[in-house]
Structures are given as C-alpha cells and as structure tokens.
GROMACS .gro file of C-alpha atoms in nm:
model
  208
    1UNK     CA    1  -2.754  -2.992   1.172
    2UNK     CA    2  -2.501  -2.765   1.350
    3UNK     CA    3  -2.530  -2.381   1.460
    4UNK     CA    4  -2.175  -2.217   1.541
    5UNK     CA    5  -2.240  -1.912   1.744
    6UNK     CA    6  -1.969  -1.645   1.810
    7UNK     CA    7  -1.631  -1.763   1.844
    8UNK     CA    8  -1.286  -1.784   1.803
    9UNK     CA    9  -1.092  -2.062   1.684
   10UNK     CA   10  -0.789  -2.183   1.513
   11UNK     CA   11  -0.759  -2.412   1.245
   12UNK     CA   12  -1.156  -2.554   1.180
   13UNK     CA   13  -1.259  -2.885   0.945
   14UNK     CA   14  -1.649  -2.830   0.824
   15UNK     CA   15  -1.727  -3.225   0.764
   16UNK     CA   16  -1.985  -3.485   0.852
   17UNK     CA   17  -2.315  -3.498   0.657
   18UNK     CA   18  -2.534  -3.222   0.814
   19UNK     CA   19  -2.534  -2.872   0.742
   20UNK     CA   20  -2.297  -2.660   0.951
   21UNK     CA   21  -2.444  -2.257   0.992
   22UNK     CA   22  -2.284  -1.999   1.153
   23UNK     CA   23  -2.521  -1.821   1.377
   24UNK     CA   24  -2.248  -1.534   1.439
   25UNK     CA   25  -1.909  -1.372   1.359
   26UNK     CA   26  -1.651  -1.632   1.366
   27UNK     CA   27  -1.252  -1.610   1.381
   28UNK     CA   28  -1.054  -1.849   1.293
   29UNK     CA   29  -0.680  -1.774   1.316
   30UNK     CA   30  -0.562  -2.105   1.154
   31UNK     CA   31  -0.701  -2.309   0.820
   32UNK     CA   32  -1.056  -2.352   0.684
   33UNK     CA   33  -1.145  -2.667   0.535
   34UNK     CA   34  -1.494  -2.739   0.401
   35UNK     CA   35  -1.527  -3.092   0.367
   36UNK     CA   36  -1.911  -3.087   0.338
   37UNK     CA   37  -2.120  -2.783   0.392
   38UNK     CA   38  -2.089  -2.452   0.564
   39UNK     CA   39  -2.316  -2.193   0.555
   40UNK     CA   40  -2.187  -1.800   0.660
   41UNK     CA   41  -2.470  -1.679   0.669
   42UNK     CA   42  -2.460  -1.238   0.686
   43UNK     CA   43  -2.169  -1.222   0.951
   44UNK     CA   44  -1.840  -1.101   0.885
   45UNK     CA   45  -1.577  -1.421   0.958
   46UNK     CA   46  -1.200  -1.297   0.984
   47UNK     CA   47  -0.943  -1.611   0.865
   48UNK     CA   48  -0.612  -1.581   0.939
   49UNK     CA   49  -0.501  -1.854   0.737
   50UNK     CA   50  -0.527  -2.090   0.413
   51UNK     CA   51  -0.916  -2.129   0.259
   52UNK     CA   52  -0.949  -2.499   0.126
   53UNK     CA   53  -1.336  -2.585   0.000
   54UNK     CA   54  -1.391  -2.909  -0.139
   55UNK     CA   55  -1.737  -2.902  -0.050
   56UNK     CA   56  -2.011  -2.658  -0.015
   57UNK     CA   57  -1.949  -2.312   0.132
   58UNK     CA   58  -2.308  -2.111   0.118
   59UNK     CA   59  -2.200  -1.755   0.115
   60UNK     CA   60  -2.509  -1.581   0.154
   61UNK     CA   61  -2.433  -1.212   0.252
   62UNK     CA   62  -2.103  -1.265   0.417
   63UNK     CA   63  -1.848  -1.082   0.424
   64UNK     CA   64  -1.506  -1.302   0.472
   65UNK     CA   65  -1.186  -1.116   0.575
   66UNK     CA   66  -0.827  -1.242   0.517
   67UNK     CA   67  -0.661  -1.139   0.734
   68UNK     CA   68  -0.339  -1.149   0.996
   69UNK     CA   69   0.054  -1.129   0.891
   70UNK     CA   70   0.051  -1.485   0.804
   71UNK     CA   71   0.103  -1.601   0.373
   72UNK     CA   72  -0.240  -1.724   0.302
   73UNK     CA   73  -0.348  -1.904   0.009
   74UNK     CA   74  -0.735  -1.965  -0.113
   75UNK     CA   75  -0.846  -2.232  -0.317
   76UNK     CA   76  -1.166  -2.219  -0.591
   77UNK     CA   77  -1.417  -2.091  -0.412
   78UNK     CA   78  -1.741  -1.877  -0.388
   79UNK     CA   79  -1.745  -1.589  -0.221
   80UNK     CA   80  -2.009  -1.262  -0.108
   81UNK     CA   81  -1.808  -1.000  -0.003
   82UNK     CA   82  -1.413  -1.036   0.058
   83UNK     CA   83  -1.198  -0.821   0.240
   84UNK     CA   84  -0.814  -0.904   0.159
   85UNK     CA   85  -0.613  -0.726   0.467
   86UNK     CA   86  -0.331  -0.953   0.607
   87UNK     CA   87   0.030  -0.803   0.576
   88UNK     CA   88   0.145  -1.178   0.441
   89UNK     CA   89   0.086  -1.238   0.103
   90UNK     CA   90  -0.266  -1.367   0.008
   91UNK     CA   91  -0.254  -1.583  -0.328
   92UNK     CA   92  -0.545  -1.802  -0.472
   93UNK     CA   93  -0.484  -2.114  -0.574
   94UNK     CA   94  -0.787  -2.141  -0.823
   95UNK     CA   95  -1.059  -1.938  -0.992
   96UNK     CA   96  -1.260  -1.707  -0.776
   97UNK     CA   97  -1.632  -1.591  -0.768
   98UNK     CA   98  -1.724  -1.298  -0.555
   99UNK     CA   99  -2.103  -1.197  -0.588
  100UNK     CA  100  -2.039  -0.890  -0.344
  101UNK     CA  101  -1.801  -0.654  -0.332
  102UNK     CA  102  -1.403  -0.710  -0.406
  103UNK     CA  103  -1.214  -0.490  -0.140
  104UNK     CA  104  -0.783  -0.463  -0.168
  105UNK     CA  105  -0.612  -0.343   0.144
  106UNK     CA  106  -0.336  -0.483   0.145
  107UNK     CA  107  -0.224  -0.716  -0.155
  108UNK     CA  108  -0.384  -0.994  -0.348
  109UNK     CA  109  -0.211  -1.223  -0.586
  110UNK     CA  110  -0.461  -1.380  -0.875
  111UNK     CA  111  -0.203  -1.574  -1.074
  112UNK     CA  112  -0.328  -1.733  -1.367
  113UNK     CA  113  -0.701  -1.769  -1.246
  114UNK     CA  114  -1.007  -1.638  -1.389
  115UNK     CA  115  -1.204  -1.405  -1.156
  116UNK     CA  116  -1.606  -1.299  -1.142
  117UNK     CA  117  -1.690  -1.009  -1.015
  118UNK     CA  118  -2.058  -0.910  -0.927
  119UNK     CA  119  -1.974  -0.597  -0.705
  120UNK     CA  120  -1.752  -0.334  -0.673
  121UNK     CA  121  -1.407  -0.316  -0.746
  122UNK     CA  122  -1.197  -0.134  -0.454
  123UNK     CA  123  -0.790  -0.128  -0.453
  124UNK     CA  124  -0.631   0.059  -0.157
  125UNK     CA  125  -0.320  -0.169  -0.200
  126UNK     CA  126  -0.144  -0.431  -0.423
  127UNK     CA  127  -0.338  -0.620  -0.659
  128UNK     CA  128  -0.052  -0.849  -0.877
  129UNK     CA  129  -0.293  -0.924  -1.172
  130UNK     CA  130   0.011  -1.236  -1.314
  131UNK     CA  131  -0.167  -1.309  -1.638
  132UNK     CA  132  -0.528  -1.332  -1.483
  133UNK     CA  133  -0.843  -1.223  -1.641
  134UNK     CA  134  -1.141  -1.055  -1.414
  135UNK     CA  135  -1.492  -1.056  -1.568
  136UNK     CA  136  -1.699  -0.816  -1.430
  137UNK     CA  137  -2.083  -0.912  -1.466
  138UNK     CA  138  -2.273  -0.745  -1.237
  139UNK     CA  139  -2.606  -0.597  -1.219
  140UNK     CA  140  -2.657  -0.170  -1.187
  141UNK     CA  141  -2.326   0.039  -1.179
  142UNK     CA  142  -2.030  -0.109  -1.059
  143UNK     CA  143  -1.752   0.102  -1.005
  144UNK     CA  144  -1.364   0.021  -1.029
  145UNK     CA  145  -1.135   0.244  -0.875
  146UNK     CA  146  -0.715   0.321  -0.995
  147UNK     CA  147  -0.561  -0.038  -1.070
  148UNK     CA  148  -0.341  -0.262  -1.279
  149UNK     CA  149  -0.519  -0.559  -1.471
  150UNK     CA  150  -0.426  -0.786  -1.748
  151UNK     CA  151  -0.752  -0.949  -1.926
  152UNK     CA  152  -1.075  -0.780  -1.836
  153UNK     CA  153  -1.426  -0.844  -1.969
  154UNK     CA  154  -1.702  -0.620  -1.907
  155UNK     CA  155  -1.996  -0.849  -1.981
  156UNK     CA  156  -2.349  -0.914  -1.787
  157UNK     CA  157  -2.652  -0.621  -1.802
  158UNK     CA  158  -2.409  -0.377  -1.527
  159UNK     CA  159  -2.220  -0.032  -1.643
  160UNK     CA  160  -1.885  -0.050  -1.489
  161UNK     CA  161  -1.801   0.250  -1.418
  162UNK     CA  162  -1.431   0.355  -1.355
  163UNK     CA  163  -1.342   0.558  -1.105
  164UNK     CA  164  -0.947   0.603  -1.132
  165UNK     CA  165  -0.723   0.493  -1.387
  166UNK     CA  166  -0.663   0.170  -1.515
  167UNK     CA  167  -0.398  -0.045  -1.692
  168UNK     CA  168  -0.474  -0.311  -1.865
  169UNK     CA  169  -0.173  -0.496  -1.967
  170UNK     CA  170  -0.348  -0.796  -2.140
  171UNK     CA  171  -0.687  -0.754  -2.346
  172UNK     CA  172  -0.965  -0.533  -2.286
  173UNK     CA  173  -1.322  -0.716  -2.422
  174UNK     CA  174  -1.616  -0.506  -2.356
  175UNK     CA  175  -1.971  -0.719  -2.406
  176UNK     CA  176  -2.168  -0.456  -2.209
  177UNK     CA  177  -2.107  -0.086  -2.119
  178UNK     CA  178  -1.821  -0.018  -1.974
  179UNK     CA  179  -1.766   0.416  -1.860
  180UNK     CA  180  -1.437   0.536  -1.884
  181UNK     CA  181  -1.512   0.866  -1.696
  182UNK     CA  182  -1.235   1.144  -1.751
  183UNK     CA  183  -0.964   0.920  -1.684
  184UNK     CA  184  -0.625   0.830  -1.831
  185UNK     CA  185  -0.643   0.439  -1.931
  186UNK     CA  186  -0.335   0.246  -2.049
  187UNK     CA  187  -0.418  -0.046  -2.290
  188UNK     CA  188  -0.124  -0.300  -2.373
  189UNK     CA  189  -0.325  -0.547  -2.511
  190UNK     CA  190  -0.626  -0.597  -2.774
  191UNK     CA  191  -0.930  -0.398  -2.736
  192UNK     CA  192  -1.288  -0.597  -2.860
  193UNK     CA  193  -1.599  -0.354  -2.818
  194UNK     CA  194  -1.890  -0.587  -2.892
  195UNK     CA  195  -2.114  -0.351  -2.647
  196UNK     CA  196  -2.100  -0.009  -2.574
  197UNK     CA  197  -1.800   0.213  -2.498
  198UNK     CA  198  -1.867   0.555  -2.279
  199UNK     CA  199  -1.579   0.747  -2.366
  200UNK     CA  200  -1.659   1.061  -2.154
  201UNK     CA  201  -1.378   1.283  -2.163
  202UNK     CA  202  -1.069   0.993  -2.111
  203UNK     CA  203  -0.772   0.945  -2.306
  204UNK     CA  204  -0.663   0.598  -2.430
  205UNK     CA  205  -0.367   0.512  -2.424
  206UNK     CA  206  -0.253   0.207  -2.687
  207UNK     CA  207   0.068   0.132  -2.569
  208UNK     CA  208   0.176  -0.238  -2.632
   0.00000   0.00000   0.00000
C-alpha cells in the first residue's frame, strides 16, 4: 500500500495491485489515470488535465478541482465535491456521479450523459446542458441556483430547492419535492409530477 503526501506533479498513472491514498493535497498539472485504486481521501486535488478511471477512485470527502487553461475531458467517474474552473473547455466523456456539491465557475460541457447529483447545484458560469439529463437525489434541501438544463429529475427523499431561475429545455419529472420559490421557470419540454410540486409564488412558463 502507497501514501502520496503533498505534491505536485504532472501527468500521474494510479496502477499496481495495492491501494494508493493520498495523505495530502495533490496537483497534478497533466492526466489522471486510475488503473487500479486511488483513494482522495478529504483533500482538495487540483487537475489540470484529462480524468481517465478505469479502476477504482474512492472519493471520500474530496473535493477535485479542474482546473488550468488547458481543454480537459473526464471520463465516467465518481466524484465528492467538484469544482469546474479551467478557462479551456471541460467536457465529460461519460456519465457522472457527484455525492457532494456540483460547483460551475467557469464552463462545463455534459453532452449526452446522465448526471447524479447528491449536493448542491452552483452555476457562476457556463453550464452547456447538450441533451443531458441531471437527477438530483439528494438527502435534506438542496438548492439550485439560475441555470439552463434539458432533462431534470427531482427524485430521492431531498427538497430541491431553487434559488434562481431555471430553463429546462427538455423534460421536467418531479418524483420528490421539488420548490420553485418566487421564480420565473421556463419549461420547453414535458412536465411529470409524480411527487410534490411547491409552487410558492413562481410563474411557469410552458413554452415549447
């Protein structure tokens, strides 16, 4: 087994059969690959470049940061908490799972991917939803501030809880509670309530 204390480096393979744990902040300004195991443990890890797992990444209470000027691309993966800031483009390549929080600040391209969301929802910057669908199914109140989906579920025991105005331009499905607030929502797609609606004092829009 292999501890990783504080460091930089640049591009980094995770292979071999033991466990590889990070026992600090690490940054790595080229490629991850996870060949076998890595465990993050509750440090924040800045990556400057792609994110390739075809192992095991334990995520614990992590907090991963893309980050740089570089075009970055992630593929399937499980994440804590993820911090998308490089000025490149960041695109995944596969579906995503964050169990933390979700933060935008700069631009994040989801494609055709299916996203799961277990924390909160924050979008400072771009988020290009392509034809994507993010299911939030979190525990407590989540909270989504101002963006631009296209399918969104609202499912698991949470009340999402919006906190800005959002566009959906594919279909809403709500399977728990989902809080509209006072808020001006756009809906371009189908709208399934199967759970409960807080309307508050919003206005829908149904504008396909």
């Amino acid at each position: 087994n292999i501890y990783i204390a504080v460091s930089n480096f640049y591009n980094v393979i995770f292979s071999g059969t033991g466990t590889v744990t990070a026992s600090g902040a690490l940054t790595i300004y080229g490629n991850v690959t996870i060949n076998n195991y890595f465990d993050a443990g509750s440090f924040t890890h800045y990556v400057y470049g792609n994110w390739v797992n075809y192992g095991t990444f334990v995520y614990g209470t992590s907090t991963i940061n893309f980050t740089g000027t570089a075009n970055i691309y992630i593929g399937i993966s499980t994440f804590y908490n993820v911090i998308f800031s490089s000025t490149g483009t960041i695109t995944a390549a596969g579906n995503l799972v964050f169990y933390g929080n979700v933060n935008i600040v700069t631009n994040f391209y989801a494609g055709v991917y299916t996203y799961t969301v277990y924390g909160n929802w924050v979008n400072d910057g771009l988020f290009d939803y392509g034809t994507s669908t993010v299911e939030f199914i979190g525990n407590g109140n989540i909270t989504i501030t101002q963006n631009d989906f296209y399918n969104v579920i609202f499912g698991g025991p949470g009340i999402f809880i919006a906190t800005g105005s959002l566009n959906f331009y594919g279909n809403v499905t709500i399977n728990s509670t989902f809080d509209a607030g006072s808020y001006v929502h756009y809906i371009y797609g189908n709208w399934i309530n199967n759970g409960t609606f807080l309307y508050g004092t919003s206005t829908i829009y149904f504008s396909g």
